[in-house]
Short mmCIF file of C-alpha atoms in Angstrom, two decimals:
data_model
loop_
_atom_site.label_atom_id
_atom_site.label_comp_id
_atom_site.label_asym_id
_atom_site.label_seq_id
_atom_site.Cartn_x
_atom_site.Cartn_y
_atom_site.Cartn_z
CA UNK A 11 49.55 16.68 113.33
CA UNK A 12 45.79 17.80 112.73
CA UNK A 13 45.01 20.56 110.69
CA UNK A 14 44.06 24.41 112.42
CA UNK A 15 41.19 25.36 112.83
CA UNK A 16 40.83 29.29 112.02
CA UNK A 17 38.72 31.55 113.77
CA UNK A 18 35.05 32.06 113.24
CA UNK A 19 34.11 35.43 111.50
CA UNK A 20 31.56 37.88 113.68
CA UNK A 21 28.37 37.14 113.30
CA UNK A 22 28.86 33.65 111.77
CA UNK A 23 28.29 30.16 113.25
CA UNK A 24 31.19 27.71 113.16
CA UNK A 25 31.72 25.22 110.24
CA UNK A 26 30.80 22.51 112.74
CA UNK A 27 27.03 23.86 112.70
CA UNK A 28 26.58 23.12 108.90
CA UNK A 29 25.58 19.62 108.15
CA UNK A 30 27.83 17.35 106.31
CA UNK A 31 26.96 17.21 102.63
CA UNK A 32 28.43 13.67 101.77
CA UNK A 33 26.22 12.55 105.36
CA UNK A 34 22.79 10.07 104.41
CA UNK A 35 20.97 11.34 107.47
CA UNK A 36 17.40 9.91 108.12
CA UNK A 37 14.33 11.52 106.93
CA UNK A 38 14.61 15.12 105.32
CA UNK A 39 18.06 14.56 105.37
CA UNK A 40 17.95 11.69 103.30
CA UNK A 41 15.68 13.75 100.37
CA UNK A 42 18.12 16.75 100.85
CA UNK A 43 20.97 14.47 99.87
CA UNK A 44 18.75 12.59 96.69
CA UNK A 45 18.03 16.57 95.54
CA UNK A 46 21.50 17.38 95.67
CA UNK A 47 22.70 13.59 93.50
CA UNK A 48 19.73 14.80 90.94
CA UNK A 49 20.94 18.91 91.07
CA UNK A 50 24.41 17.83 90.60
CA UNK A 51 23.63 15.20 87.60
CA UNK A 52 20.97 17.57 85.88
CA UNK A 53 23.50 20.47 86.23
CA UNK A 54 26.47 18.27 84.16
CA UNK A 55 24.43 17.16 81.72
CA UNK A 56 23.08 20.62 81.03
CA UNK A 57 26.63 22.05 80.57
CA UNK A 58 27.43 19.13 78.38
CA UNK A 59 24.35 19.62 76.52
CA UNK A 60 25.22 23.22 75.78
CA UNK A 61 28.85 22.47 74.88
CA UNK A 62 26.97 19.70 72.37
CA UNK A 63 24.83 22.09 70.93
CA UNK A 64 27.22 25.20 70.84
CA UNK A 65 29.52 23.15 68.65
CA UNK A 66 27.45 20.92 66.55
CA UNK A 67 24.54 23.89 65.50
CA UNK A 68 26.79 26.29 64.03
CA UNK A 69 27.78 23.66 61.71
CA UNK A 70 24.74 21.57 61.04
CA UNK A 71 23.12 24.65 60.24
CA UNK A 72 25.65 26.87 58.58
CA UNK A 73 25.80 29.77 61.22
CA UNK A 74 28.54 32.42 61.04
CA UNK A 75 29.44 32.69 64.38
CA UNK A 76 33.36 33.44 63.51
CA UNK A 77 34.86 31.38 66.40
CA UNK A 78 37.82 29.59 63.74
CA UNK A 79 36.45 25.82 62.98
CA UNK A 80 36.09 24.51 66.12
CA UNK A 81 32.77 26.10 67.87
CA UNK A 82 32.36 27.67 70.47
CA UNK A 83 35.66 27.41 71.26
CA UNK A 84 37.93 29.97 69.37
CA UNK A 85 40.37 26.80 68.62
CA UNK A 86 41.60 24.59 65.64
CA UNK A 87 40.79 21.15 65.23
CA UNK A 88 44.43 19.22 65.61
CA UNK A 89 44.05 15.90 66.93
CA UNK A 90 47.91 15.12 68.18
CA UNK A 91 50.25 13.70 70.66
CA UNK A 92 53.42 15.18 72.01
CA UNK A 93 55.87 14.92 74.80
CA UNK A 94 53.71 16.23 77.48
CA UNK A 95 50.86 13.92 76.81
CA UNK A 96 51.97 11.00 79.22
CA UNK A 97 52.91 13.12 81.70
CA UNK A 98 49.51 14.51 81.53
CA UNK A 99 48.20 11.50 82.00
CA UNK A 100 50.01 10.45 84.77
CA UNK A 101 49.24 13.35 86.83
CA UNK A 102 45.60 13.09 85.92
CA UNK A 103 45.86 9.55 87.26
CA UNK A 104 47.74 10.31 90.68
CA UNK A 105 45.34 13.45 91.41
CA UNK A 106 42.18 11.25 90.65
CA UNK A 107 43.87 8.53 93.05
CA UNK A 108 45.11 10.63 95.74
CA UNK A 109 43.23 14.36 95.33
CA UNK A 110 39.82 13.81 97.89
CA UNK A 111 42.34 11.50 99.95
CA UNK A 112 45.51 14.74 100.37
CA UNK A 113 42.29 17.65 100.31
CA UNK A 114 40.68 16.00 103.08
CA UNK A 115 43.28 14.83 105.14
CA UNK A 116 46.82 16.92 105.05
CA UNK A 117 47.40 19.45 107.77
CA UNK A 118 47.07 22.88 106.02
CA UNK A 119 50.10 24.65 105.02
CA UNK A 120 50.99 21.67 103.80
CA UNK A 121 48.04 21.35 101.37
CA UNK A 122 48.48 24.79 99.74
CA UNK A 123 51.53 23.79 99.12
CA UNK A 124 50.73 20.74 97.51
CA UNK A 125 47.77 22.09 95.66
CA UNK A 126 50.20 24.89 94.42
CA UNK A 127 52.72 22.38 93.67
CA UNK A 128 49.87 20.07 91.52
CA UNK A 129 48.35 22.59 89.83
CA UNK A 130 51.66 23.89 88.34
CA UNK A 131 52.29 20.62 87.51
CA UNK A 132 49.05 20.13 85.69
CA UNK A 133 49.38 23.00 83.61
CA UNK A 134 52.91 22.34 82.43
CA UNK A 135 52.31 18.70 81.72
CA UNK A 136 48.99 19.68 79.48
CA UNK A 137 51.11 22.83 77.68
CA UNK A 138 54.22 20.60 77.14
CA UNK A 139 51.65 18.37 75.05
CA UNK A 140 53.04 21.06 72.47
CA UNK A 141 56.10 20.75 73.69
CA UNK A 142 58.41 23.91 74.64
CA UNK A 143 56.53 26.06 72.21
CA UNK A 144 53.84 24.91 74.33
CA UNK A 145 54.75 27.40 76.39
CA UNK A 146 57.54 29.69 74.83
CA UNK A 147 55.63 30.61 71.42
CA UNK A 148 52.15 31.65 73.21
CA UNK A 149 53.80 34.96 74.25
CA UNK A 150 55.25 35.77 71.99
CA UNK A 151 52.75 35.93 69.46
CA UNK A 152 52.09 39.21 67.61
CA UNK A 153 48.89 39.96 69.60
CA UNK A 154 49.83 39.65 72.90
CA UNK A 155 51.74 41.86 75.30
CA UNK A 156 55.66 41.09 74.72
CA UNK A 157 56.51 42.14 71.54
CA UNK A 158 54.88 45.34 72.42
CA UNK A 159 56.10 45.82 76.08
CA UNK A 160 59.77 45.41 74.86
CA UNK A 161 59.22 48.31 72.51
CA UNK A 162 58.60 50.62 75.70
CA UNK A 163 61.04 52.59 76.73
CA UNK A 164 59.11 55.65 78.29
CA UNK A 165 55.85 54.82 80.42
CA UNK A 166 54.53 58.11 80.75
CA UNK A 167 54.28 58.54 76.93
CA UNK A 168 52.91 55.30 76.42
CA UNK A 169 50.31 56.64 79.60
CA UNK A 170 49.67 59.43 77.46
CA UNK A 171 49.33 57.88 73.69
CA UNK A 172 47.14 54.84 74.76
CA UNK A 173 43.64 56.03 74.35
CA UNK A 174 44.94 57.71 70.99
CA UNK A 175 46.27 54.42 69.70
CA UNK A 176 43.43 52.26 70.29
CA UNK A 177 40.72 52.87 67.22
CA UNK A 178 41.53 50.79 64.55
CA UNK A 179 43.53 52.10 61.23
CA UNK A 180 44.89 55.24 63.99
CA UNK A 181 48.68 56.22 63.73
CA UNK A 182 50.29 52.97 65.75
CA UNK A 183 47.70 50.97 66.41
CA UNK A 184 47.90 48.73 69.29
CA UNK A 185 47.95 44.95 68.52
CA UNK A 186 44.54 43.49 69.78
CA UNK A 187 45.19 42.47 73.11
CA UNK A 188 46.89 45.81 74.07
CA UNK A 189 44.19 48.15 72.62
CA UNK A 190 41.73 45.15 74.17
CA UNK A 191 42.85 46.17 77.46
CA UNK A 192 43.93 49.20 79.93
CA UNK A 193 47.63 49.85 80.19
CA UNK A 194 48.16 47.87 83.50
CA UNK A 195 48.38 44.57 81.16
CA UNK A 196 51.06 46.03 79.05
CA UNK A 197 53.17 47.12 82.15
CA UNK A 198 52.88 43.94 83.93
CA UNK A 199 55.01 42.46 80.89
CA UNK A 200 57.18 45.68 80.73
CA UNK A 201 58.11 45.40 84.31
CA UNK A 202 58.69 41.54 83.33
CA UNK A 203 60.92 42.63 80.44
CA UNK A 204 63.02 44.76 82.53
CA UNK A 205 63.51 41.98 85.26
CA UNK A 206 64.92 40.10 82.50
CA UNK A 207 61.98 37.81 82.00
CA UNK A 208 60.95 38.99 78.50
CA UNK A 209 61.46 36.13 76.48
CA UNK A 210 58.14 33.99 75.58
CA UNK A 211 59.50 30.88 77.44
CA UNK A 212 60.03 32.78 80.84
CA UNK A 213 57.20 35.53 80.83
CA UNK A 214 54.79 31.93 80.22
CA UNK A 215 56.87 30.05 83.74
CA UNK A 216 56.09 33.40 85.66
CA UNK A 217 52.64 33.35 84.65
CA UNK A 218 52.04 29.56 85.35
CA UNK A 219 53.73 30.20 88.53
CA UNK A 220 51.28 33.23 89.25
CA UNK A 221 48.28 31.27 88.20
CA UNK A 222 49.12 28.13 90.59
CA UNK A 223 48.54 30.30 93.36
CA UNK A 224 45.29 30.75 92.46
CA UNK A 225 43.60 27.77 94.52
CA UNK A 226 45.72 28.83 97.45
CA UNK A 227 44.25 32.33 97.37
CA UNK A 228 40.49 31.12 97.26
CA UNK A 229 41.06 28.08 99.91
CA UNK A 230 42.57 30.28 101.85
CA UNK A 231 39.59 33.21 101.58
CA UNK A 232 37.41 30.41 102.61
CA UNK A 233 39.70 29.43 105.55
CA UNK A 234 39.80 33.58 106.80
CA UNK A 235 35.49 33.54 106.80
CA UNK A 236 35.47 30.12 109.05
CA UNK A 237 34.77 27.74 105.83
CA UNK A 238 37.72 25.60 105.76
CA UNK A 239 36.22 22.32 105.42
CA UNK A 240 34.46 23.41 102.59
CA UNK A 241 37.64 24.32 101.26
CA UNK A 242 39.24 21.17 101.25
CA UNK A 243 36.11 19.81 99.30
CA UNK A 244 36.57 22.42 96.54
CA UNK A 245 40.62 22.13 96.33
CA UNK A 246 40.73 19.12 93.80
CA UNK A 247 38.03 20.87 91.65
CA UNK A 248 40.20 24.21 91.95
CA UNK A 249 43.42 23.07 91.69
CA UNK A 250 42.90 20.51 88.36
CA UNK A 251 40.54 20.93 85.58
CA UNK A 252 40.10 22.33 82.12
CA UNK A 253 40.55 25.71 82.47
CA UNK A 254 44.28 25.09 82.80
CA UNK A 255 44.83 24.57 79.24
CA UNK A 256 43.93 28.50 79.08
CA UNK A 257 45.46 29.20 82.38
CA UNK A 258 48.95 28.02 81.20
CA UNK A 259 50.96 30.82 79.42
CA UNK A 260 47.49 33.56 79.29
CA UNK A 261 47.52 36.79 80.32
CA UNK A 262 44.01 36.60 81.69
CA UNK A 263 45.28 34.02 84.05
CA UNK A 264 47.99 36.39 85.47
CA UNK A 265 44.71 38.58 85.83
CA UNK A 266 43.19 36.40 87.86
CA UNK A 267 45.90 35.54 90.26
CA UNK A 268 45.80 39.32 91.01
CA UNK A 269 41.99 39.07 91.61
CA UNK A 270 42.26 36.20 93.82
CA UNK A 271 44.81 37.63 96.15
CA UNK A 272 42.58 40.92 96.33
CA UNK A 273 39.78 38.98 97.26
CA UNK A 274 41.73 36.70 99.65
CA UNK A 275 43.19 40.10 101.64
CA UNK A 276 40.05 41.36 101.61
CA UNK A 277 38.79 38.71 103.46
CA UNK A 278 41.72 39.31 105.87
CA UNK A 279 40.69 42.83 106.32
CA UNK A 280 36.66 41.71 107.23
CA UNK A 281 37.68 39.26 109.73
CA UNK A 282 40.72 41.38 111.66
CA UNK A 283 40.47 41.62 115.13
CA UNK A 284 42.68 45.00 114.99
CA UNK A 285 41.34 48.37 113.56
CA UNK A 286 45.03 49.10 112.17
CA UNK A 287 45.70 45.73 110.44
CA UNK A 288 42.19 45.89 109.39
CA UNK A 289 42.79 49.71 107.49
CA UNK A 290 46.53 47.98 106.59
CA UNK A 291 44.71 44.86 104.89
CA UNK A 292 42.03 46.63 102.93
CA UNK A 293 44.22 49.42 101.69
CA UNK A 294 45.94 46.83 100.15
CA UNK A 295 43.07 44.77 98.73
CA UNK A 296 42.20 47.86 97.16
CA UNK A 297 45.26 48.49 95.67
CA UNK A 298 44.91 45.17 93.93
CA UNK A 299 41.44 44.92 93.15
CA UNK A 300 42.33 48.51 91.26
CA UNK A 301 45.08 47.11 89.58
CA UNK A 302 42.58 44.38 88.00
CA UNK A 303 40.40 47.08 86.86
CA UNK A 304 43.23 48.23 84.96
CA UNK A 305 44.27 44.64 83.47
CA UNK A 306 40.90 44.02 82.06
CA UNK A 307 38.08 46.24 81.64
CA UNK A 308 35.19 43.48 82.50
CA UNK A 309 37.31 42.87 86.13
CA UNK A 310 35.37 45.81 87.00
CA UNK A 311 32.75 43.10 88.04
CA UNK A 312 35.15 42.26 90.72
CA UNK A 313 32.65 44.12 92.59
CA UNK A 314 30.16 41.78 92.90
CA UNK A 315 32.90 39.50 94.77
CA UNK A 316 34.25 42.02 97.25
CA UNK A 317 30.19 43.01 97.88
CA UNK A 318 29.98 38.85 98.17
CA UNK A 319 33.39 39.01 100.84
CA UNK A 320 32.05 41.27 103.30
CA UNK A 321 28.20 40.18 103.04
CA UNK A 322 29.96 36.31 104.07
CA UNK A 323 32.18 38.27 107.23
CA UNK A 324 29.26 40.07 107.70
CA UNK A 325 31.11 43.21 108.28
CA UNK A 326 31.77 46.41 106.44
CA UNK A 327 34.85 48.17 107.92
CA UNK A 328 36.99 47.64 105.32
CA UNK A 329 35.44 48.88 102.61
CA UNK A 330 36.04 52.26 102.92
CA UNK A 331 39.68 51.38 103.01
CA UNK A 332 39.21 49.20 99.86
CA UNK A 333 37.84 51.89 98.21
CA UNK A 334 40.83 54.49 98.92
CA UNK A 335 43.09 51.75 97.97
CA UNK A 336 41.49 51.17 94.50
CA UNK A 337 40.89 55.05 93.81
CA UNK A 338 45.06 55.75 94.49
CA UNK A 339 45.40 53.38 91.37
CA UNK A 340 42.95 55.02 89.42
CA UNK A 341 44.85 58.61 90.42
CA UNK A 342 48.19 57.24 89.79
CA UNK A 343 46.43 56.25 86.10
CA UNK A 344 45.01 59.53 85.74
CA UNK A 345 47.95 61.46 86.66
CA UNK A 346 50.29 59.22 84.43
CA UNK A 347 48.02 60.38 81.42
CA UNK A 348 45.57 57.36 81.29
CA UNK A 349 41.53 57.98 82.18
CA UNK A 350 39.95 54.62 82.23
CA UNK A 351 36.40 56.31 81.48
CA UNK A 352 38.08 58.19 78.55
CA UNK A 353 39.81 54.85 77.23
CA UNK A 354 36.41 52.30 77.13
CA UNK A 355 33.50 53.94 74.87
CA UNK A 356 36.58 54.20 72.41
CA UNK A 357 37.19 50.25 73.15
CA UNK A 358 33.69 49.53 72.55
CA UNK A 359 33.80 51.73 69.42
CA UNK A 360 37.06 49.45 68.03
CA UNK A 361 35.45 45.87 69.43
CA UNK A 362 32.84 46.49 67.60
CA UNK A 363 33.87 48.07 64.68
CA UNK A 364 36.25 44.65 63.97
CA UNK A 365 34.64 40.73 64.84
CA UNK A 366 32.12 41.48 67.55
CA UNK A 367 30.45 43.04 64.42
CA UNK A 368 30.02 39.86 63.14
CA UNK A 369 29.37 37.39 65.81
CA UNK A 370 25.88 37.19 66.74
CA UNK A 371 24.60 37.76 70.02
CA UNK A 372 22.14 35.24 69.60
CA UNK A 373 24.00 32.39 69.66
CA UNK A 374 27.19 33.93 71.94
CA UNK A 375 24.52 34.69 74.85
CA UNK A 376 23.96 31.23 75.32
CA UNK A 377 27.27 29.67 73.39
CA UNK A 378 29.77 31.71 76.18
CA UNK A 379 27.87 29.62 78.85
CA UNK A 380 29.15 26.36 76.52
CA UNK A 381 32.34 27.75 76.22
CA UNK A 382 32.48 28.08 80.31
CA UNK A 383 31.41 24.43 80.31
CA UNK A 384 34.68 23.90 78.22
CA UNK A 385 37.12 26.04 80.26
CA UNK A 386 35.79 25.79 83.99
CA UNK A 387 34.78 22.26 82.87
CA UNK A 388 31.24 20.12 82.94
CA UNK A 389 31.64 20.50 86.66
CA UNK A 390 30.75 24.03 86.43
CA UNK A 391 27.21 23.27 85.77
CA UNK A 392 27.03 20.99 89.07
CA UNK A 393 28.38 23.84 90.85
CA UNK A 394 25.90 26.09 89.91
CA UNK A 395 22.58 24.06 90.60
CA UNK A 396 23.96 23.37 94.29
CA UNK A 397 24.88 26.45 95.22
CA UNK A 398 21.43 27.98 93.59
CA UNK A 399 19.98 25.30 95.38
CA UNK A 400 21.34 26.17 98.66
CA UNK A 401 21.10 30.76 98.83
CA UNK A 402 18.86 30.39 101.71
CA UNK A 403 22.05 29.33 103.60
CA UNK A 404 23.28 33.15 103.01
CA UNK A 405 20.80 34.38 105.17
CA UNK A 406 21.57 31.46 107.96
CA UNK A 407 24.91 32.88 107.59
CA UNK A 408 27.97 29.84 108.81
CA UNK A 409 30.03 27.58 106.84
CA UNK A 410 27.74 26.92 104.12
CA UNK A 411 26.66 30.65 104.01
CA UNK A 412 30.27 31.61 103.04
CA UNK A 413 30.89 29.14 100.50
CA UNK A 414 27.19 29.88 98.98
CA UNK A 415 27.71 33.63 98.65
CA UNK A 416 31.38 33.49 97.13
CA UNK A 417 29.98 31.00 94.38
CA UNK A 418 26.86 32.91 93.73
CA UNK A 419 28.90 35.41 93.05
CA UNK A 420 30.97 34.09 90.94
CA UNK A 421 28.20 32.87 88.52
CA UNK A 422 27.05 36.56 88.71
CA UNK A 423 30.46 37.75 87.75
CA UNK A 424 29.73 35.31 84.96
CA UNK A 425 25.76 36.32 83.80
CA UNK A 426 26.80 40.02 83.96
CA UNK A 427 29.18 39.79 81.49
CA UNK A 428 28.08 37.34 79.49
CA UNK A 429 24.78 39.64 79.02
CA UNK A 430 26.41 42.90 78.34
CA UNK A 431 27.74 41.97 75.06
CA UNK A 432 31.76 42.73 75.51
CA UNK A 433 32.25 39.10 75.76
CA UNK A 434 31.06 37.48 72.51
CA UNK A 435 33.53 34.11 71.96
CA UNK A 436 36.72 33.98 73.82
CA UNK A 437 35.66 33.59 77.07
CA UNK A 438 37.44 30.52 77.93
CA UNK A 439 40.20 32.79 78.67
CA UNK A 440 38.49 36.29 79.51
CA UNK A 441 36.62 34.61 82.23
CA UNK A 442 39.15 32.72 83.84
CA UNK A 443 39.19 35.26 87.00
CA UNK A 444 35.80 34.05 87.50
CA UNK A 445 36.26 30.12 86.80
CA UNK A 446 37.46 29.26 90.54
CA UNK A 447 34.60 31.03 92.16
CA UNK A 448 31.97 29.50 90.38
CA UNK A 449 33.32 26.38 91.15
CA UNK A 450 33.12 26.46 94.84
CA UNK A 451 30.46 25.21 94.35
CA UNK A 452 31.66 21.63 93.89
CA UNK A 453 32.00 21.80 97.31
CA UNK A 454 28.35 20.91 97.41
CA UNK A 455 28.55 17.53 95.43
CA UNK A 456 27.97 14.54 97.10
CA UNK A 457 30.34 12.64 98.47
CA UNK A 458 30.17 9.56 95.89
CA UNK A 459 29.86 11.56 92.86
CA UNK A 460 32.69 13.47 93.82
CA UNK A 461 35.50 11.03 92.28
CA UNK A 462 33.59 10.52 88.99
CA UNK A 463 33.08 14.56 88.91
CA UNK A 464 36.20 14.80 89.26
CA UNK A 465 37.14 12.25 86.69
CA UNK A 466 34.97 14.08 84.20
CA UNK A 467 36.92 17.77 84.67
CA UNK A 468 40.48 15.79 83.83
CA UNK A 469 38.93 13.36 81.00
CA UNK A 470 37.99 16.80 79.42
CA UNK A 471 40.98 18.55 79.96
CA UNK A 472 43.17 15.95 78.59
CA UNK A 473 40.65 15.53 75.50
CA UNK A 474 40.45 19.25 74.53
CA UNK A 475 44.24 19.59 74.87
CA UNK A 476 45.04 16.79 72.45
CA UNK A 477 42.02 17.33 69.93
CA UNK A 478 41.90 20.98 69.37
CA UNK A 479 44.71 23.82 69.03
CA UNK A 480 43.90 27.16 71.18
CA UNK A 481 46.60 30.19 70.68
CA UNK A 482 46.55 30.87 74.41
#
């Protein structure tokens, strides 16, 4: 059994007509391929420098950057063990051994599967390293979303009272992950409650389960635009790395499971050869790309990414239906008692009335892009230097044009909100929805640095897990 081949989008080439990457071709081909070793070196050890830096200035020189003791990282030192920890190794050890070998080879339904499988797998072995309260405590801690969403018993009031109830010191203050977002987070764990899933232990399985899905919705957006190969060269990097210590048993994680799937119909919607299942497809992604923008506040920037999905289909059609999709959930919002543009500047007002106060932007600016380094992994750097090395392939359109637009971006997903200030410290769970974009990027390594890339993402995952203590 050989694996499909999916259709080519309008107005792209097939994969076929990009080059391989991992190829030593003579001549130009053979500098191309030296660039991209020295790209993909020089972009690790710049993310490992930062991570260096981020954590060693603050204390070397005695800077309050308010990030608990473990800069940049907001984290605990806690070297320790626990029942998870071999299993976590093992898996690290089979997906090193078998990942390229399964990504390359395996027909393709079976490989979402697997990488579905393996990266649920992968973040329950790492968050079982605490054991059950690994995953059954996070929740249910008293700033996050259950305590609260069990305490709701009439959604239109709560509509009504949220804006009122986010300033800090007002009658009922929210805890700081409610007020910190728009209601949509709070009802995703009030519809949970009411399915009966409300305790910590199986709110944190849903939202593993949701966030394994994750690779399956970006390999299978780059499938949809004609860039399946590409795909299988990113899966290892997307389904295994650091950012699954945060992706385990965090709300932001069930965020971004939302915001892949948008972005994965979307992609459906560009490339359908229908006008009807086109309309169908994109009403849809809309509906879920609005629903992000009520999760988080920063998803906003999802923008950039469903701009990125139709400039790789090259076409537009759907986005008027994207649009109408998106504006029914603002309406429904709005209607409910809840005005997103009412709700933010009084945010901002509380954010920075509290820490952000007291975390300089000076060091965050640069210090978020060491914390990405942590969560998306060294990788991440890599990913970045290829695909900036390779944006003339957008205009060529194909293959490579796809996977180069989706990752670029990503990193602007990244650079947007790391500039604007909302996202000082934290990030290594804010900016998860953006983490498997940017990394698409790895598709672009060469093939023999590959397996010791790939080494490097697990090494660090099963470091961070066992040396410092992160309360999601």
């Amino acid at each position: 059994m050989t694996p499909s081949t999916p259709s080519t989008p309008a107005g792209a080439s097939p994969p076929e007509a990009s080059p391989p990457d991992d190829a030593r071709p003579r001549g130009r081909g053979i500098r191309w391929v030296r660039r991209s070793e020295a790209l993909a070196i020089g972009g690790i050890a710049v993310a490992i420098l930062l991570m260096v830096l981020a954590h060693v200035l603050p204390k070397e020189l005695d800077w309050t950057v308010r990030s608990r003791n473990y800069p940049p990282l907001h984290a605990t030192w806690m070297p320790r063990t626990g029942p998870g920890t071999p299993f976590a190794i093992a898996t690290a050890l089979l997906l090193l051994v078998v990942g390229e070998r399964v990504a390359r080879t395996w027909p393709w339904r079976r490989l979402l599967v697997a990488s579905a499988v393996a990266a649920f797998a992968w973040m329950l072995c790492l968050a079982l390293v605490d054991g059950w309260a690994g995953i059954a405590d996070v929740l249910e801690s008293d700033i996050e979303y259950l305590q609260t969403a069990r305490q709701v018993d009439d959604v239109g009031a709560t509509l009504r009272e949220f804006v009122s109830r986010i300033p800090a010191g007002s009658e009922g203050q929210w805890p700081v992950h409610v007020a910190g977002h728009p209601p949509g987070a709070l009802l995703t764990f009030v519809l949970l409650v009411r399915l009966g899933l409300g305790t910590g232990g199986a709110a944190g399985i849903v939202v593993m389960v949701l966030a394994a899905s994750i690779p399956v919705a970006v390999m299978l957006t780059l499938r949809i635009l004609g860039a399946e190969r590409y795909a299988r060269l990113a899966a290892p990097f997307l389904v295994a790395g650091p950012a699954a210590i945060w992706m385990a048993v965090s709300g932001d994680a069930l965020f971004a499971a939302v915001a892949a799937w948008a972005t994965c119909l979307l992609a459906a919607a560009a490339t359908a050869r229908r006008w009807w299942a086109g309309a169908a497809l994109g009403v849809a992604s809309g509906l879920l790309y609005g629903w992000c923008v009520f999760l988080s506040y920063g998803l906003l920037l999802l923008g950039v990414l469903a701009v990125g999905v139709l400039v790789a289909a090259r076409a537009w059609r759907p986005l008027p239906w994207a649009v109408g999709g998106a504006l029914v959930v603002v309406a429904a919002f709005a209607v409910g008692g809840f005005a997103w543009w009412e709700a933010y500047p009084v945010l901002v007002e509380r954010y920075y009335a509290g820490i952000a106060s007291e975390r300089p932007y000076s060091y965050w600016v640069w210090a978020n892009l060491a914390v990405l380094g942590f969560s998306a992994g060294p990788a991440a750097g890599a990913a970045v230097a290829l695909a900036a090395s390779r944006l003339r392939a957008i205009r060529d359109g194909g293959a490579l044009g796809v996977l180069v637009v989706l990752a670029i971006a990503g990193i602007a997903m990244v650079l947007v909100a790391d500039v604007s200030g909302m996202s000082k410290a934290e990030v290594e769970r804010i900016w998860l929805p953006f983490v498997p974009w940017v990394l698409l990027g790895t598709a672009l390594l060469p093939r023999w640095l590959r397996l010791p890339t790939f080494a490097v993402q697990l090494g660090t995952a099963l470091l961070m897990q066992h040396i410092v203590f992160s309360q999601w």
